[in-house]
PDB file of C-alpha atoms in Angstrom:
ATOM      1  CA  MET A 300      21.737  -4.661 -39.155  1.00  0.00           C
ATOM      2  CA  ARG A 301      21.405  -7.903 -36.905  1.00  0.00           C
ATOM      3  CA  ARG A 302      24.664  -6.810 -35.435  1.00  0.00           C
ATOM      4  CA  LEU A 303      23.422  -3.508 -34.534  1.00  0.00           C
ATOM      5  CA  PHE A 304      20.157  -4.730 -33.044  1.00  0.00           C
ATOM      6  CA  TRP A 305      22.182  -7.108 -30.599  1.00  0.00           C
ATOM      7  CA  LEU A 306      24.680  -4.561 -29.983  1.00  0.00           C
ATOM      8  CA  ALA A 307      21.561  -2.236 -28.618  1.00  0.00           C
ATOM      9  CA  MET A 308      20.273  -4.937 -26.672  1.00  0.00           C
ATOM     10  CA  GLY A 309      23.768  -5.878 -25.111  1.00  0.00           C
ATOM     11  CA  VAL A 310      23.930  -1.891 -24.028  1.00  0.00           C
ATOM     12  CA  THR A 311      20.245  -1.689 -22.950  1.00  0.00           C
ATOM     13  CA  ILE A 312      20.677  -4.710 -20.500  1.00  0.00           C
ATOM     14  CA  GLY A 313      24.126  -3.534 -19.449  1.00  0.00           C
ATOM     15  CA  ALA A 314      22.666  -0.409 -18.425  1.00  0.00           C
ATOM     16  CA  LEU A 315      19.812  -1.815 -16.352  1.00  0.00           C
ATOM     17  CA  VAL A 316      22.116  -4.110 -14.800  1.00  0.00           C
ATOM     18  CA  VAL A 317      24.535  -1.200 -13.913  1.00  0.00           C
ATOM     19  CA  ARG A 318      21.792   1.051 -12.436  1.00  0.00           C
ATOM     20  CA  ARG A 319      20.316  -2.061 -10.479  1.00  0.00           C
ATOM     21  CA  LEU A 320      23.546  -2.763  -8.801  1.00  0.00           C
ATOM     22  CA  SER A 321      24.737   0.768  -8.240  1.00  0.00           C
ATOM     23  CA  ARG A 322      20.916   1.183  -6.107  1.00  0.00           C
ATOM     24  CA  ALA A 323      21.803  -1.794  -4.374  1.00  0.00           C
ATOM     25  CA  ALA A 324      25.238  -0.691  -3.787  1.00  0.00           C
ATOM     26  CA  GLU A 325      24.081   2.951  -2.391  1.00  0.00           C
ATOM     27  CA  LYS A 326      21.478   0.850   0.082  1.00  0.00           C
ATOM     28  CA  LEU A 327      24.561  -0.388   1.787  1.00  0.00           C
ATOM     29  CA  THR A 328      26.227   3.028   2.346  1.00  0.00           C
ATOM     30  CA  PRO A 329      25.743   4.651   5.726  1.00  0.00           C
ATOM     31  CA  GLN A 330      23.389   7.167   4.159  1.00  0.00           C
ATOM     32  CA  GLY A 331      21.402   4.497   2.385  1.00  0.00           C
ATOM     33  CA  ILE A 332      21.301   2.590   6.145  1.00  0.00           C
ATOM     34  CA  ALA A 333      20.236   5.755   7.526  1.00  0.00           C
ATOM     35  CA  GLY A 334      17.693   6.652   5.274  1.00  0.00           C
ATOM     36  CA  GLN A 335      15.880   2.813   5.853  1.00  0.00           C
ATOM     37  CA  LEU A 336      16.167   2.996   9.374  1.00  0.00           C
ATOM     38  CA  ALA A 337      14.623   6.498   9.083  1.00  0.00           C
ATOM     39  CA  ASP A 338      11.736   5.063   6.915  1.00  0.00           C
ATOM     40  CA  GLY A 339      11.272   2.131   9.138  1.00  0.00           C
ATOM     41  CA  LEU A 340      10.939   4.659  12.416  1.00  0.00           C
ATOM     42  CA  ARG A 341       8.695   6.747  10.549  1.00  0.00           C
ATOM     43  CA  ASP A 342       6.195   3.797   9.572  1.00  0.00           C
ATOM     44  CA  LEU A 343       6.802   2.368  13.044  1.00  0.00           C
ATOM     45  CA  ALA A 344       5.812   5.913  14.372  1.00  0.00           C
ATOM     46  CA  GLU A 345       2.671   6.250  12.100  1.00  0.00           C
ATOM     47  CA  ALA A 346       1.473   2.489  13.056  1.00  0.00           C
ATOM     48  CA  ILE A 347       1.736   3.461  16.911  1.00  0.00           C
ATOM     49  CA  GLY A 348      -0.254   6.448  16.378  1.00  0.00           C
ATOM     50  CA  ASP A 349      -2.860   4.545  14.274  1.00  0.00           C
ATOM     51  CA  PHE A 350      -3.237   2.108  17.259  1.00  0.00           C
ATOM     52  CA  GLY A 351      -3.672   4.738  19.968  1.00  0.00           C
ATOM     53  CA  ALA A 352      -6.423   6.375  17.611  1.00  0.00           C
ATOM     54  CA  ASP A 353      -8.022   2.696  17.740  1.00  0.00           C
ATOM     55  CA  VAL A 354      -7.605   2.250  21.304  1.00  0.00           C
ATOM     56  CA  ARG A 355      -9.275   5.875  22.025  1.00  0.00           C
ATOM     57  CA  ALA A 356     -11.964   5.255  19.720  1.00  0.00           C
ATOM     58  CA  ALA A 357     -12.780   1.791  21.470  1.00  0.00           C
ATOM     59  CA  ALA A 358     -12.612   3.174  24.734  1.00  0.00           C
ATOM     60  CA  ALA A 359     -14.650   6.068  23.778  1.00  0.00           C
ATOM     61  CA  ALA A 360     -17.254   3.441  22.618  1.00  0.00           C
ATOM     62  CA  ARG A 361     -17.038   1.470  25.551  1.00  0.00           C
ATOM     63  CA  GLU A 362     -17.643   4.155  27.764  1.00  0.00           C
ATOM     64  CA  ASP A 363     -20.657   5.007  26.038  1.00  0.00           C
ATOM     65  CA  GLU A 364     -22.112   1.759  26.542  1.00  0.00           C
ATOM     66  CA  LEU A 365     -21.201   1.661  30.216  1.00  0.00           C
ATOM     67  CA  ARG A 366     -22.764   5.189  30.764  1.00  0.00           C
ATOM     68  CA  ALA A 367     -25.859   4.146  29.165  1.00  0.00           C
ATOM     69  CA  GLY A 368     -26.033   1.036  31.151  1.00  0.00           C
ATOM     70  CA  THR A 369     -25.733   2.643  34.555  1.00  0.00           C
ATOM     71  CA  GLY A 370     -27.507   6.075  33.696  1.00  0.00           C
ATOM     72  CA  LEU A 371     -24.742   8.114  34.545  1.00  0.00           C
ATOM     73  CA  ASP A 372     -26.093  10.340  31.339  1.00  0.00           C
ATOM     74  CA  ALA A 373     -29.493  10.735  32.963  1.00  0.00           C
ATOM     75  CA  PRO A 374     -30.763  14.567  33.481  1.00  0.00           C
ATOM     76  CA  LEU A 375     -30.023  15.915  37.114  1.00  0.00           C
ATOM     77  CA  PRO A 376     -33.251  16.830  38.909  1.00  0.00           C
ATOM     78  CA  ASP A 377     -34.055  20.497  38.894  1.00  0.00           C
ATOM     79  CA  ARG A 378     -34.428  22.516  41.729  1.00  0.00           C
ATOM     80  CA  SER A 379     -38.365  21.767  42.152  1.00  0.00           C
ATOM     81  CA  GLN A 380     -37.702  17.965  42.156  1.00  0.00           C
ATOM     82  CA  VAL A 381     -34.975  18.142  45.297  1.00  0.00           C
ATOM     83  CA  GLU A 382     -35.900  19.262  48.885  1.00  0.00           C
ATOM     84  CA  LEU A 383     -32.957  19.986  50.834  1.00  0.00           C
ATOM     85  CA  PRO A 384     -32.805  20.356  54.587  1.00  0.00           C
ATOM     86  CA  ARG A 385     -32.989  23.622  56.273  1.00  0.00           C
ATOM     87  CA  ARG A 386     -30.141  25.111  58.244  1.00  0.00           C
ATOM     88  CA  GLY A 387     -31.529  25.530  61.543  1.00  0.00           C
ATOM     89  CA  ALA A 388     -34.137  22.784  61.589  1.00  0.00           C
ATOM     90  CA  HIS A 389     -31.694  19.987  62.330  1.00  0.00           C
ATOM     91  CA  ALA A 390     -30.246  22.139  65.218  1.00  0.00           C
ATOM     92  CA  ALA A 391     -33.916  22.998  66.726  1.00  0.00           C
ATOM     93  CA  ASP A 392     -34.413  19.105  66.865  1.00  0.00           C
ATOM     94  CA  ASN A 393     -31.722  18.868  69.619  1.00  0.00           C
TER      95      ASN A 393
END
């Protein structure tokens, strides 16, 4: 019975070692390297996209601060508050 236990243990450990070694060998094949490279580029593109989104959000927040500080978002005056010069008035003064 003891021998059967150790035989099963050896077979299990051997199978695990073979699986790990085959995974490591698969990563060193051209397809494995290409897959790792593609995953790395995908992660890089995602990080760049996140960075761009953060920059756009910060720029929008800063623009809001600047607009509030300079009064650029103040409402425009309506026609009753603005008096435009008349067309013939300037020519008649000469």
